[in-house]
């Protein structure tokens, strides 16, 4: 068995993604916001690497009804319809729409693993489904890779903590650490350090503090609410969509 955690997509330089079951984590906020959007009936989310690429995709995607969404420095990109807040992803806004989204770290993390065989978006708001899928992949003998999006291109405590919870869930009660990379071991240590409450690692993280300073405190409360958006987004063919069902 092989279970790797990398703390930013830059860590992928030394890890092969091909053939692996990949879980991308951006708790604050892109992963959480994607779960909110799909749960509110968005048709798909198309990650874009830059604002310019998002605008270009919006012009070329064809007959689908599209919305531009995303942030820079946590604030909505001027001219876009939506920012990167889960609270904005209401049915009235997003139902049936394809959302073209660009964020500082989260969308780039997805694009960085496009070569993997399966890519899921894991967060707290969909933790049970993500954990069940990680456990099933683990029992199937699949190689797992957990990719944290990070904060401002660096380590993010919130993502790393959730990575630890996911590793713990994938392993079930297994105590044997063979096959875990150093990132996975460190992520598990964070779970030991912070215990099993979701909120603390989010509120003390730099990303959390920056969100409070920008007036998005409520987004932290949403992001810390386990299973509030019970969907398991999967990224394939350049789109994030709902997986039809998840294993019990
Ligand atoms: C990101 O992609 O870096 C984050 O989602 C930023 C944010 O919270 O807006």
Short mmCIF file of C-alpha atoms and ligand atoms in Angstrom, two decimals:
data_model
loop_
_atom_site.label_atom_id
_atom_site.label_comp_id
_atom_site.label_asym_id
_atom_site.label_seq_id
_atom_site.Cartn_x
_atom_site.Cartn_y
_atom_site.Cartn_z
CA UNK A 1 0.00 0.00 0.00
CA UNK A 2 1.11 3.53 -0.72
CA UNK A 3 -0.41 6.67 0.72
CA UNK A 4 1.23 10.02 0.04
CA UNK A 5 0.32 13.51 1.21
CA UNK A 6 1.83 16.60 -0.40
CA UNK A 7 1.26 19.96 1.26
CA UNK A 8 1.24 22.05 -1.90
CA UNK A 9 0.98 21.14 -5.58
CA UNK A 10 4.68 22.03 -5.81
CA UNK A 11 5.27 18.79 -3.87
CA UNK A 12 3.96 16.88 -6.89
CA UNK A 13 7.30 17.43 -8.61
CA UNK A 14 8.58 14.33 -6.80
CA UNK A 15 5.36 12.26 -6.80
CA UNK A 16 3.82 10.40 -9.72
CA UNK A 17 0.09 11.08 -10.08
CA UNK A 18 -0.60 8.69 -12.91
CA UNK A 19 -2.80 5.73 -11.95
CA UNK A 20 -3.50 7.02 -8.45
CA UNK A 21 -6.70 7.88 -6.63
CA UNK A 22 -6.16 11.54 -5.84
CA UNK A 23 -7.95 13.67 -3.24
CA UNK A 24 -7.52 17.42 -3.58
CA UNK A 25 -8.12 19.51 -0.47
CA UNK A 26 -8.73 23.26 -0.35
CA UNK A 27 -10.88 23.70 2.73
CA UNK A 28 -10.64 27.52 2.75
CA UNK A 29 -12.30 27.86 0.39
CA UNK A 30 -12.28 26.55 -3.18
CA UNK A 31 -13.01 22.88 -2.35
CA UNK A 32 -15.80 23.86 0.03
CA UNK A 33 -17.24 26.27 -2.52
CA UNK A 34 -17.22 23.62 -5.26
CA UNK A 35 -19.16 21.25 -2.98
CA UNK A 36 -21.64 24.06 -2.25
CA UNK A 37 -22.10 24.84 -5.95
CA UNK A 38 -22.66 21.23 -7.02
CA UNK A 39 -24.94 20.65 -4.08
CA UNK A 40 -27.00 23.67 -5.19
CA UNK A 41 -27.42 22.15 -8.65
CA UNK A 42 -24.56 23.60 -10.68
CA UNK A 43 -24.00 21.45 -13.75
CA UNK A 44 -20.20 21.51 -13.59
CA UNK A 45 -17.22 23.55 -12.48
CA UNK A 46 -14.44 24.16 -14.97
CA UNK A 47 -11.21 25.14 -13.23
CA UNK A 48 -9.16 27.80 -14.99
CA UNK A 49 -5.50 28.57 -14.35
CA UNK A 50 -5.85 32.33 -14.64
CA UNK A 51 -8.41 35.11 -14.87
CA UNK A 52 -7.59 35.46 -18.57
CA UNK A 53 -8.14 31.75 -19.17
CA UNK A 54 -11.46 31.87 -17.33
CA UNK A 55 -12.64 34.73 -19.53
CA UNK A 56 -11.49 32.93 -22.67
CA UNK A 57 -13.24 29.69 -21.62
CA UNK A 58 -16.39 31.71 -20.92
CA UNK A 59 -16.32 32.96 -24.49
CA UNK A 60 -15.65 29.57 -26.08
CA UNK A 61 -17.57 27.01 -24.04
CA UNK A 62 -20.48 26.93 -26.44
CA UNK A 63 -24.17 26.81 -25.68
CA UNK A 64 -23.92 26.00 -21.97
CA UNK A 65 -24.97 28.75 -19.64
CA UNK A 66 -21.77 29.77 -17.90
CA UNK A 67 -20.88 31.91 -14.91
CA UNK A 68 -17.43 33.23 -14.10
CA UNK A 69 -16.42 32.75 -10.47
CA UNK A 70 -13.33 33.04 -8.32
CA UNK A 71 -11.08 35.31 -6.35
CA UNK A 72 -7.79 37.02 -6.07
CA UNK A 73 -6.73 38.08 -2.57
CA UNK A 74 -10.00 36.50 -1.41
CA UNK A 75 -12.12 39.09 -3.27
CA UNK A 76 -14.30 38.51 -6.30
CA UNK A 77 -12.51 39.20 -9.57
CA UNK A 78 -13.93 42.43 -11.04
CA UNK A 79 -16.48 41.64 -13.74
CA UNK A 80 -17.08 38.07 -12.53
CA UNK A 81 -20.57 36.94 -11.46
CA UNK A 82 -19.46 35.18 -8.28
CA UNK A 83 -16.54 35.14 -5.88
CA UNK A 84 -15.26 32.10 -3.99
CA UNK A 85 -17.69 31.97 -1.09
CA UNK A 86 -19.81 28.87 -0.43
CA UNK A 87 -22.54 31.24 0.77
CA UNK A 88 -22.87 32.65 -2.76
CA UNK A 89 -23.63 29.26 -4.31
CA UNK A 90 -27.40 29.37 -3.99
CA UNK A 91 -29.80 27.44 -6.24
CA UNK A 92 -31.03 30.73 -7.66
CA UNK A 93 -27.51 31.62 -8.73
CA UNK A 94 -26.05 28.36 -9.96
CA UNK A 95 -28.69 25.74 -10.78
CA UNK A 96 -28.06 24.24 -14.22
CA UNK A 97 -25.06 26.50 -14.84
CA UNK A 98 -21.48 25.66 -15.68
CA UNK A 99 -19.18 27.65 -13.41
CA UNK A 100 -15.79 28.61 -14.75
CA UNK A 101 -13.69 29.13 -11.67
CA UNK A 102 -10.24 30.46 -10.91
CA UNK A 103 -8.83 30.78 -7.39
CA UNK A 104 -5.38 31.46 -5.99
CA UNK A 105 -4.56 27.87 -5.02
CA UNK A 106 -7.52 25.50 -5.25
CA UNK A 107 -8.21 25.45 -8.97
CA UNK A 108 -4.48 25.22 -9.74
CA UNK A 109 -4.18 22.17 -7.46
CA UNK A 110 -6.86 20.40 -9.49
CA UNK A 111 -5.24 21.29 -12.78
CA UNK A 112 -1.91 19.99 -11.46
CA UNK A 113 -3.31 16.45 -11.10
CA UNK A 114 -5.23 16.20 -14.37
CA UNK A 115 -3.10 13.14 -15.27
CA UNK A 116 -4.44 10.99 -12.41
CA UNK A 117 -7.00 8.24 -13.02
CA UNK A 118 -9.44 9.52 -10.39
CA UNK A 119 -9.48 12.96 -8.78
CA UNK A 120 -11.92 13.80 -5.98
CA UNK A 121 -12.51 17.05 -4.13
CA UNK A 122 -12.39 16.42 -0.38
CA UNK A 123 -13.37 18.88 2.31
CA UNK A 124 -15.06 18.93 5.69
CA UNK A 125 -18.44 19.75 4.18
CA UNK A 126 -18.36 16.41 2.34
CA UNK A 127 -16.02 14.54 4.65
CA UNK A 128 -18.00 11.32 5.13
CA UNK A 129 -18.29 10.70 1.40
CA UNK A 130 -14.64 11.57 0.75
CA UNK A 131 -13.51 9.39 3.66
CA UNK A 132 -15.63 6.45 2.47
CA UNK A 133 -14.15 6.76 -1.02
CA UNK A 134 -10.60 6.97 0.35
CA UNK A 135 -11.22 3.90 2.52
CA UNK A 136 -12.69 1.97 -0.42
CA UNK A 137 -9.71 2.88 -2.60
CA UNK A 138 -7.34 1.83 0.17
CA UNK A 139 -9.10 -1.54 0.62
CA UNK A 140 -8.99 -2.01 -3.15
CA UNK A 141 -5.23 -1.72 -3.03
CA UNK A 142 -5.18 1.57 -4.95
CA UNK A 143 -2.33 4.01 -4.45
CA UNK A 144 -3.67 7.13 -2.77
CA UNK A 145 -2.39 10.64 -3.10
CA UNK A 146 -3.74 13.55 -1.06
CA UNK A 147 -2.88 16.95 -2.50
CA UNK A 148 -3.31 20.01 -0.30
CA UNK A 149 -3.86 23.21 -2.26
CA UNK A 150 -2.10 25.29 0.41
CA UNK A 151 -2.32 28.97 1.16
CA UNK A 152 -0.55 31.56 -0.98
CA UNK A 153 1.47 28.71 -2.54
CA UNK A 154 2.69 27.53 0.90
CA UNK A 155 1.68 25.02 3.61
CA UNK A 156 -1.86 25.52 4.95
CA UNK A 157 -2.73 24.14 8.38
CA UNK A 158 -6.41 23.71 7.54
CA UNK A 159 -5.73 21.60 4.45
CA UNK A 160 -2.99 19.59 6.16
CA UNK A 161 -5.22 18.78 9.15
CA UNK A 162 -8.05 17.56 6.89
CA UNK A 163 -5.47 15.52 4.96
CA UNK A 164 -4.57 13.85 8.25
CA UNK A 165 -8.22 13.07 8.96
CA UNK A 166 -8.54 11.58 5.47
CA UNK A 167 -5.43 9.44 5.91
CA UNK A 168 -6.77 8.24 9.25
CA UNK A 169 -10.12 7.36 7.66
CA UNK A 170 -8.49 5.60 4.71
CA UNK A 171 -6.43 3.43 7.05
CA UNK A 172 -9.39 2.43 9.20
CA UNK A 173 -8.01 1.17 12.51
CA UNK A 174 -4.71 0.07 10.94
CA UNK A 175 -1.73 1.15 13.00
CA UNK A 176 1.01 0.02 10.65
CA UNK A 177 2.63 3.11 9.09
CA UNK A 178 4.50 1.32 6.28
CA UNK A 179 3.77 2.88 2.88
CA UNK A 180 3.00 6.36 4.25
CA UNK A 181 5.25 9.18 3.10
CA UNK A 182 6.53 11.81 5.52
CA UNK A 183 3.68 14.13 4.53
CA UNK A 184 1.12 11.50 5.56
CA UNK A 185 2.91 10.89 8.86
CA UNK A 186 3.03 14.62 9.60
CA UNK A 187 -0.64 15.03 8.67
CA UNK A 188 -1.56 12.22 11.08
CA UNK A 189 0.44 13.98 13.79
CA UNK A 190 -1.68 17.09 13.26
CA UNK A 191 -4.77 15.04 14.04
CA UNK A 192 -3.12 13.93 17.27
CA UNK A 193 -2.23 17.56 18.00
CA UNK A 194 -5.64 19.12 17.31
CA UNK A 195 -7.95 16.20 18.07
CA UNK A 196 -11.22 15.66 16.26
CA UNK A 197 -12.89 19.08 16.32
CA UNK A 198 -12.85 20.71 12.88
CA UNK A 199 -12.95 24.35 13.81
CA UNK A 200 -9.68 25.03 15.62
CA UNK A 201 -7.21 24.23 12.83
CA UNK A 202 -9.31 26.37 10.49
CA UNK A 203 -9.55 29.41 12.76
CA UNK A 204 -5.88 29.48 13.75
CA UNK A 205 -4.60 28.95 10.20
CA UNK A 206 -3.28 31.88 8.20
CA UNK A 207 -6.01 31.28 5.60
CA UNK A 208 -8.66 31.47 8.31
CA UNK A 209 -7.23 34.65 9.79
CA UNK A 210 -7.02 36.25 6.35
CA UNK A 211 -10.67 35.36 5.70
CA UNK A 212 -11.74 36.96 8.98
CA UNK A 213 -9.79 40.10 8.10
CA UNK A 214 -11.53 40.19 4.71
CA UNK A 215 -14.98 39.84 6.32
CA UNK A 216 -15.59 36.17 5.46
CA UNK A 217 -15.83 34.76 8.99
CA UNK A 218 -19.09 33.01 8.12
CA UNK A 219 -17.30 31.04 5.40
CA UNK A 220 -15.09 29.46 8.05
CA UNK A 221 -18.19 28.36 9.97
CA UNK A 222 -19.62 26.83 6.79
CA UNK A 223 -16.30 25.18 5.85
CA UNK A 224 -16.08 23.60 9.33
CA UNK A 225 -19.57 22.04 9.17
CA UNK A 226 -19.17 18.34 8.52
CA UNK A 227 -21.28 16.90 5.70
CA UNK A 228 -23.36 20.03 5.13
CA UNK A 229 -22.91 19.47 1.35
CA UNK A 230 -23.08 15.69 0.96
CA UNK A 231 -21.66 15.45 -2.55
CA UNK A 232 -18.43 13.94 -3.83
CA UNK A 233 -17.12 16.07 -6.70
CA UNK A 234 -14.94 14.28 -9.23
CA UNK A 235 -12.60 16.03 -11.68
CA UNK A 236 -12.40 14.42 -15.11
CA UNK A 237 -12.16 15.74 -18.67
CA UNK A 238 -11.39 19.21 -17.34
CA UNK A 239 -14.66 19.38 -15.38
CA UNK A 240 -15.65 18.93 -11.79
CA UNK A 241 -19.00 17.14 -11.60
CA UNK A 242 -20.92 15.02 -9.11
CA UNK A 243 -20.02 11.39 -8.75
CA UNK A 244 -23.29 9.52 -9.26
CA UNK A 245 -23.10 7.53 -6.01
CA UNK A 246 -20.53 6.81 -3.34
CA UNK A 247 -19.89 3.53 -1.56
CA UNK A 248 -21.65 3.09 1.76
C1 LIG B 1 -7.55 29.49 -2.90
O1 LIG B 1 -7.82 28.85 -3.92
O2 LIG B 1 -6.42 29.92 -2.66
C2 LIG B 1 -8.59 29.79 -1.86
O3 LIG B 1 -9.74 29.14 -2.14
C3 LIG B 1 -8.63 31.26 -1.60
C4 LIG B 1 -9.91 31.79 -0.97
O4 LIG B 1 -10.28 31.39 0.12
O5 LIG B 1 -10.57 32.62 -1.57
#
